[in-house]
Coordinates of C-alpha atoms and ligand atoms in Angstrom, one line a residue:
M1 CA -132.4 -92.5 -67.6
P2 CA -131.5 -95.8 -66.0
T3 CA -130.0 -98.3 -68.5
A4 CA -131.8 -101.5 -69.3
E5 CA -129.0 -103.3 -67.4
T6 CA -129.4 -101.4 -64.1
T7 CA -133.1 -101.9 -63.9
A8 CA -133.8 -105.2 -65.7
T9 CA -131.0 -107.3 -64.3
R10 CA -131.5 -106.5 -60.6
P11 CA -132.8 -109.7 -58.9
A12 CA -136.1 -109.5 -56.9
P13 CA -135.4 -108.5 -53.3
L14 CA -135.5 -111.4 -50.9
T15 CA -135.4 -109.3 -47.8
R16 CA -136.3 -105.6 -47.2
D17 CA -132.6 -104.9 -46.7
D18 CA -132.1 -105.9 -50.3
I19 CA -134.0 -102.8 -51.5
P20 CA -131.6 -99.9 -51.9
G21 CA -132.5 -96.8 -50.0
W22 CA -132.0 -94.7 -47.0
F23 CA -134.3 -96.2 -44.4
F24 CA -132.4 -97.8 -41.5
R25 CA -133.0 -99.8 -38.4
L26 CA -133.9 -97.0 -35.9
D27 CA -136.4 -95.2 -38.2
R28 CA -137.8 -98.6 -39.2
A29 CA -138.4 -99.3 -35.5
A30 CA -139.9 -95.8 -34.9
F31 CA -142.2 -96.0 -37.9
G32 CA -143.3 -99.5 -36.9
H33 CA -143.9 -98.6 -33.3
L34 CA -145.9 -95.4 -34.1
L35 CA -148.0 -97.1 -36.7
A36 CA -148.7 -100.2 -34.7
A37 CA -149.6 -98.1 -31.7
Q38 CA -152.1 -96.1 -33.8
T39 CA -153.7 -99.4 -34.9
T40 CA -153.8 -100.7 -31.4
A41 CA -155.5 -97.5 -30.2
G42 CA -158.1 -97.8 -33.0
A43 CA -156.9 -94.8 -34.9
T44 CA -157.6 -95.4 -38.5
G45 CA -156.5 -93.4 -41.5
D46 CA -154.6 -93.4 -44.7
I47 CA -150.8 -93.3 -45.1
L48 CA -149.0 -91.0 -47.5
E49 CA -145.3 -91.0 -48.6
L50 CA -143.7 -88.2 -50.6
G51 CA -140.5 -89.6 -52.1
S52 CA -140.3 -93.4 -52.3
Y53 CA -137.3 -94.2 -54.4
L54 CA -137.1 -98.0 -54.8
G55 CA -139.6 -98.7 -52.1
R56 CA -137.6 -99.4 -49.0
S57 CA -139.7 -97.3 -46.7
A58 CA -143.0 -97.8 -48.7
V59 CA -142.8 -101.5 -48.1
L60 CA -142.8 -101.0 -44.4
L61 CA -145.7 -98.5 -44.6
G62 CA -147.6 -101.1 -46.6
D63 CA -147.1 -103.6 -43.7
H64 CA -149.3 -101.4 -41.5
L65 CA -152.3 -100.9 -43.7
Q66 CA -155.5 -102.1 -42.1
T67 CA -158.7 -103.0 -44.0
G68 CA -160.1 -99.9 -45.7
E69 CA -156.9 -97.9 -45.4
R70 CA -154.9 -96.7 -48.4
L71 CA -151.2 -96.0 -49.0
T72 CA -150.5 -93.3 -51.5
V73 CA -146.9 -92.8 -52.7
C74 CA -145.8 -89.8 -54.8
D75 CA -142.5 -89.8 -56.6
L76 CA -141.1 -88.5 -59.9
F77 CA -139.6 -92.0 -60.6
D78 CA -138.4 -91.8 -64.2
S79 CA -140.3 -88.5 -65.0
E80 CA -138.7 -85.2 -65.6
A81 CA -138.4 -82.8 -62.7
G82 CA -140.3 -79.5 -62.8
D83 CA -137.3 -77.2 -62.4
A84 CA -133.5 -77.2 -62.9
D85 CA -132.5 -77.5 -59.3
N86 CA -134.7 -80.5 -58.8
A87 CA -133.5 -82.0 -62.1
A88 CA -129.9 -81.6 -60.8
E89 CA -130.8 -83.3 -57.5
M90 CA -132.4 -86.2 -59.5
A91 CA -129.4 -86.6 -61.8
M92 CA -127.0 -86.6 -59.0
S93 CA -128.7 -89.1 -56.7
Y94 CA -131.4 -91.2 -58.3
R95 CA -131.4 -91.3 -62.1
K96 CA -129.0 -94.2 -62.6
T97 CA -131.1 -96.6 -60.6
L98 CA -134.7 -95.4 -60.3
T99 CA -137.6 -96.4 -62.4
R100 CA -141.3 -96.8 -61.5
S101 CA -141.2 -100.4 -62.6
A102 CA -138.3 -101.2 -60.3
F103 CA -140.3 -99.6 -57.4
E104 CA -143.3 -101.7 -58.4
A105 CA -141.3 -104.9 -58.6
N106 CA -139.8 -104.3 -55.1
Y107 CA -143.1 -103.4 -53.6
L108 CA -144.8 -106.5 -55.1
A109 CA -142.1 -108.7 -53.7
F110 CA -143.6 -108.1 -50.2
H111 CA -147.2 -107.1 -50.9
G112 CA -150.1 -108.5 -52.9
E113 CA -151.0 -105.2 -54.5
L114 CA -149.5 -101.9 -55.3
P115 CA -150.2 -98.7 -53.4
E116 CA -151.9 -95.7 -55.1
I117 CA -149.0 -94.3 -57.1
V118 CA -148.8 -90.6 -58.1
Q119 CA -145.9 -90.3 -60.6
A120 CA -145.4 -86.5 -60.5
P121 CA -143.8 -83.7 -58.5
T122 CA -145.2 -83.7 -55.0
S123 CA -146.5 -80.2 -55.7
V124 CA -149.4 -81.8 -57.6
L125 CA -150.8 -83.0 -54.2
A126 CA -151.6 -79.4 -53.4
D127 CA -154.7 -79.8 -55.6
G128 CA -156.6 -81.5 -52.8
R129 CA -156.6 -85.0 -54.2
I130 CA -155.6 -86.3 -50.7
P131 CA -158.7 -85.6 -48.7
A132 CA -158.2 -83.2 -45.8
G133 CA -157.7 -84.9 -42.5
S134 CA -157.6 -88.4 -44.1
C135 CA -154.1 -89.5 -43.1
R136 CA -152.7 -90.9 -39.8
F137 CA -149.1 -91.0 -40.9
V138 CA -147.1 -89.1 -43.6
H139 CA -143.5 -89.6 -44.6
V140 CA -141.8 -86.7 -46.3
D141 CA -138.7 -87.8 -48.1
A142 CA -138.7 -86.2 -51.6
S143 CA -137.0 -83.1 -52.9
H144 CA -134.5 -81.4 -50.5
L145 CA -135.1 -77.9 -51.8
Y146 CA -136.6 -75.4 -49.4
E147 CA -139.5 -74.4 -51.6
H148 CA -140.5 -78.0 -52.3
V149 CA -140.2 -79.2 -48.7
A150 CA -142.2 -76.2 -47.4
G151 CA -144.9 -77.2 -50.0
D152 CA -144.7 -80.8 -48.9
I153 CA -145.2 -79.8 -45.2
A154 CA -148.3 -77.7 -46.2
V155 CA -149.7 -80.7 -48.1
T156 CA -149.0 -82.9 -45.0
R157 CA -150.6 -80.5 -42.6
A158 CA -153.8 -80.5 -44.7
A159 CA -153.7 -84.3 -45.1
L160 CA -153.1 -85.3 -41.5
A161 CA -155.9 -86.2 -39.2
D162 CA -156.0 -84.5 -35.7
N163 CA -153.4 -86.6 -34.0
G164 CA -151.6 -87.8 -37.1
V165 CA -147.8 -88.0 -37.2
V166 CA -145.3 -86.7 -39.8
A167 CA -141.8 -88.0 -40.3
L168 CA -139.5 -85.5 -42.1
D169 CA -136.3 -86.9 -43.5
D170 CA -132.9 -85.1 -43.7
Y171 CA -133.9 -82.3 -41.3
R172 CA -130.3 -81.9 -40.2
S173 CA -128.0 -83.1 -42.9
E174 CA -125.1 -80.9 -43.9
H175 CA -126.1 -81.1 -47.6
T176 CA -129.8 -80.4 -47.1
P177 CA -130.1 -76.9 -45.4
G178 CA -133.4 -76.2 -47.3
V179 CA -135.0 -79.1 -45.5
S180 CA -133.8 -77.8 -42.1
A181 CA -135.1 -74.4 -42.9
A182 CA -138.6 -75.7 -43.9
V183 CA -138.9 -78.0 -40.9
W184 CA -138.0 -75.4 -38.3
E185 CA -140.1 -72.8 -40.0
A186 CA -143.0 -75.1 -39.7
V187 CA -142.2 -75.5 -36.0
F188 CA -141.8 -71.8 -35.1
T189 CA -144.4 -70.3 -37.4
G190 CA -146.7 -73.2 -38.4
G191 CA -147.6 -74.9 -35.2
L192 CA -145.8 -78.2 -35.9
R193 CA -144.8 -79.8 -32.5
P194 CA -141.6 -81.9 -32.4
V195 CA -141.9 -85.2 -30.6
L196 CA -138.9 -87.3 -31.7
L197 CA -135.5 -86.6 -33.3
T198 CA -133.3 -89.4 -34.7
P199 CA -130.1 -88.9 -36.7
M200 CA -132.1 -89.0 -39.9
K201 CA -135.6 -87.9 -39.2
F202 CA -137.8 -85.4 -37.4
Y203 CA -141.1 -86.6 -36.1
G204 CA -143.9 -84.2 -35.2
T205 CA -147.6 -83.6 -35.0
W206 CA -150.0 -80.8 -35.2
G207 CA -152.1 -82.7 -32.6
D208 CA -151.4 -84.0 -29.1
A209 CA -147.6 -84.1 -28.9
A210 CA -147.8 -85.4 -25.3
A211 CA -149.8 -88.4 -26.4
V212 CA -147.3 -89.3 -29.1
R213 CA -144.5 -88.9 -26.6
Q214 CA -146.2 -91.4 -24.2
V215 CA -146.5 -93.9 -27.0
L216 CA -142.8 -93.6 -27.7
L217 CA -141.9 -93.8 -24.0
A218 CA -143.8 -97.1 -23.6
R219 CA -141.0 -98.9 -25.4
D220 CA -137.7 -99.9 -23.8
W221 CA -135.5 -98.4 -26.6
R222 CA -132.3 -98.8 -24.4
A223 CA -132.8 -102.5 -24.2
E224 CA -132.8 -102.7 -28.0
G225 CA -129.4 -100.9 -28.3
Y226 CA -130.5 -97.2 -28.7
T227 CA -129.8 -94.2 -26.6
V228 CA -132.7 -92.1 -25.3
D229 CA -132.3 -88.4 -24.4
D230 CA -134.8 -85.8 -23.3
D231 CA -134.4 -82.3 -24.7
T232 CA -136.5 -79.2 -24.6
I233 CA -137.0 -76.9 -27.6
A234 CA -138.6 -73.5 -26.8
G235 CA -140.3 -75.1 -23.8
E236 CA -141.6 -78.2 -25.7
P237 CA -140.2 -81.6 -24.6
V238 CA -138.7 -83.7 -27.4
L239 CA -137.1 -87.2 -27.3
R240 CA -133.9 -88.0 -29.1
L241 CA -133.1 -91.6 -30.1
N242 CA -129.8 -92.7 -31.5
Y243 CA -127.7 -95.8 -31.9
Q244 CA -125.7 -96.8 -28.8
V245 CA -122.0 -96.5 -29.6
K246 CA -120.1 -99.6 -28.5
A247 CA -117.4 -99.1 -25.9
P248 CA -114.0 -98.5 -27.6
V249 CA -112.1 -101.7 -27.9
Q250 CA -108.4 -102.2 -27.9
Q251 CA -107.1 -101.9 -31.5
S252 CA -106.6 -105.5 -32.5
T253 CA -103.3 -106.6 -34.0
S254 CA -105.0 -107.5 -37.3
R255 CA -106.7 -104.1 -37.5
R256 CA -103.4 -102.3 -36.8
L257 CA -101.7 -104.5 -39.4
A258 CA -104.4 -103.7 -41.9
L259 CA -104.0 -100.0 -41.4
D260 CA -100.2 -100.3 -41.6
L261 CA -100.4 -102.3 -44.9
L262 CA -102.9 -100.1 -46.6
P263 CA -101.4 -97.5 -49.0
P264 CA -101.1 -94.2 -47.1
V265 CA -103.9 -92.5 -48.9
A266 CA -106.3 -95.4 -48.1
T267 CA -105.1 -95.4 -44.5
R268 CA -105.7 -91.7 -44.1
A269 CA -109.1 -92.1 -45.7
T270 CA -110.0 -95.0 -43.5
R271 CA -108.9 -93.2 -40.3
R272 CA -110.9 -90.1 -41.4
V273 CA -114.0 -92.2 -41.9
L274 CA -113.6 -93.9 -38.5
R275 CA -113.0 -90.5 -36.8
T276 CA -116.0 -88.9 -38.5
L277 CA -118.2 -91.8 -37.4
R278 CA -117.0 -91.5 -33.8
E279 CA -117.5 -87.7 -33.8
R280 CA -120.9 -87.7 -35.2
R281 CA -122.2 -90.6 -33.2
A282 CA -124.6 -91.0 -36.0
V283 CA -124.9 -94.0 -38.3
R284 CA -125.3 -93.4 -42.0
P285 CA -123.9 -96.4 -43.9
V286 CA -124.4 -95.1 -47.4
P287 CA -123.9 -91.7 -49.1
A288 CA -126.4 -89.1 -48.2
S289 CA -129.9 -89.1 -49.8
Ligands
SAM586 C1 -134.3 -90.0 -50.6 S1 -135.2 -90.7 -51.9 C2 -136.5 -91.5 -51.0 C3 -136.0 -92.6 -50.2 C4 -137.0 -93.6 -49.7 N1 -138.1 -93.0 -48.9 C5 -136.3 -94.6 -48.9 O1 -136.5 -94.6 -47.6 O2 -135.6 -95.4 -49.4 C6 -136.0 -89.3 -52.6 C7 -137.0 -89.6 -53.6 O3 -137.7 -88.4 -53.9 C8 -138.0 -88.3 -55.3 N2 -138.2 -86.9 -55.6 C9 -137.2 -85.9 -55.6 N3 -137.8 -84.7 -55.9 C10 -139.1 -85.0 -56.1 C11 -140.3 -84.1 -56.4 N4 -140.2 -82.8 -56.6 N5 -141.5 -84.7 -56.4 C12 -141.6 -86.1 -56.2 N6 -140.6 -86.9 -55.9 C13 -139.4 -86.3 -55.9 C14 -136.8 -89.0 -56.0 O4 -137.2 -89.5 -57.2 C15 -136.4 -90.1 -55.0 O5 -137.0 -91.3 -55.3

């Protein structure tokens, strides 16, 4: 359980970046773009998030709610997990910092009222409490275990309206093979159509993938510092967005000096980190979620 100190002494966030979490610039832009385009096109519907942690992504989802729409978030927060593997995941990544009240305080720093909160394993949503076809956007970012993610995708499929969009986190991280398995299973056996891949998230729809693609292509991502690539997966076109990597600069004297002065272990570690970042061409500034 989080200590009183970790939860009670954290100051209220002044900006969205003050909320700890794993929701970065590119996916923030993609969520905002897709949600705003739905609103512009007159597509109404609820928004659902499975896995909210301290609210970093939920706050953005809340920005896009229109009159009559509802945001539901589902997270264990400080409740026990339903099985040992999930409990281990919670202990390793979230227990020290996560409470429901911390989520609520963060959310209320940016919005007048809380979303609908389901404090429970996401598997409870299979009971049909989210009306079928009611959602225009679902963010799946909870457990990383295959069985759980497959269940979350089934809940999502039932919840999404015809042309609704799902964003699935950690579909390709080294430490989350179960998420990858569930996501690609949904594509190859469940009719989920990929539309966009970012370093962190897979975006897809069971509806009109070409229409979602047109919406994405309407924005000049390159001008905003992103790379845009076109791929095909089993005959289906899919966009890839990533962060542009700045051209390599001559190593400055101060940087060389710093590397020289660091103790050898730190220097090796620093070089390893820099190399990994270069090789991956992916930006993930904090430990994996
Ligand atoms: C990666 S964090 C979510 C990050 C958040 N969306 C963000 O962008 O900052 C994963 C969250 O899923 C929750 N979680 C893990 N397993 C869960 C389960 N079986 N049911 C509900 N929530 C779960 C954890 O409590 C944690 O808050």
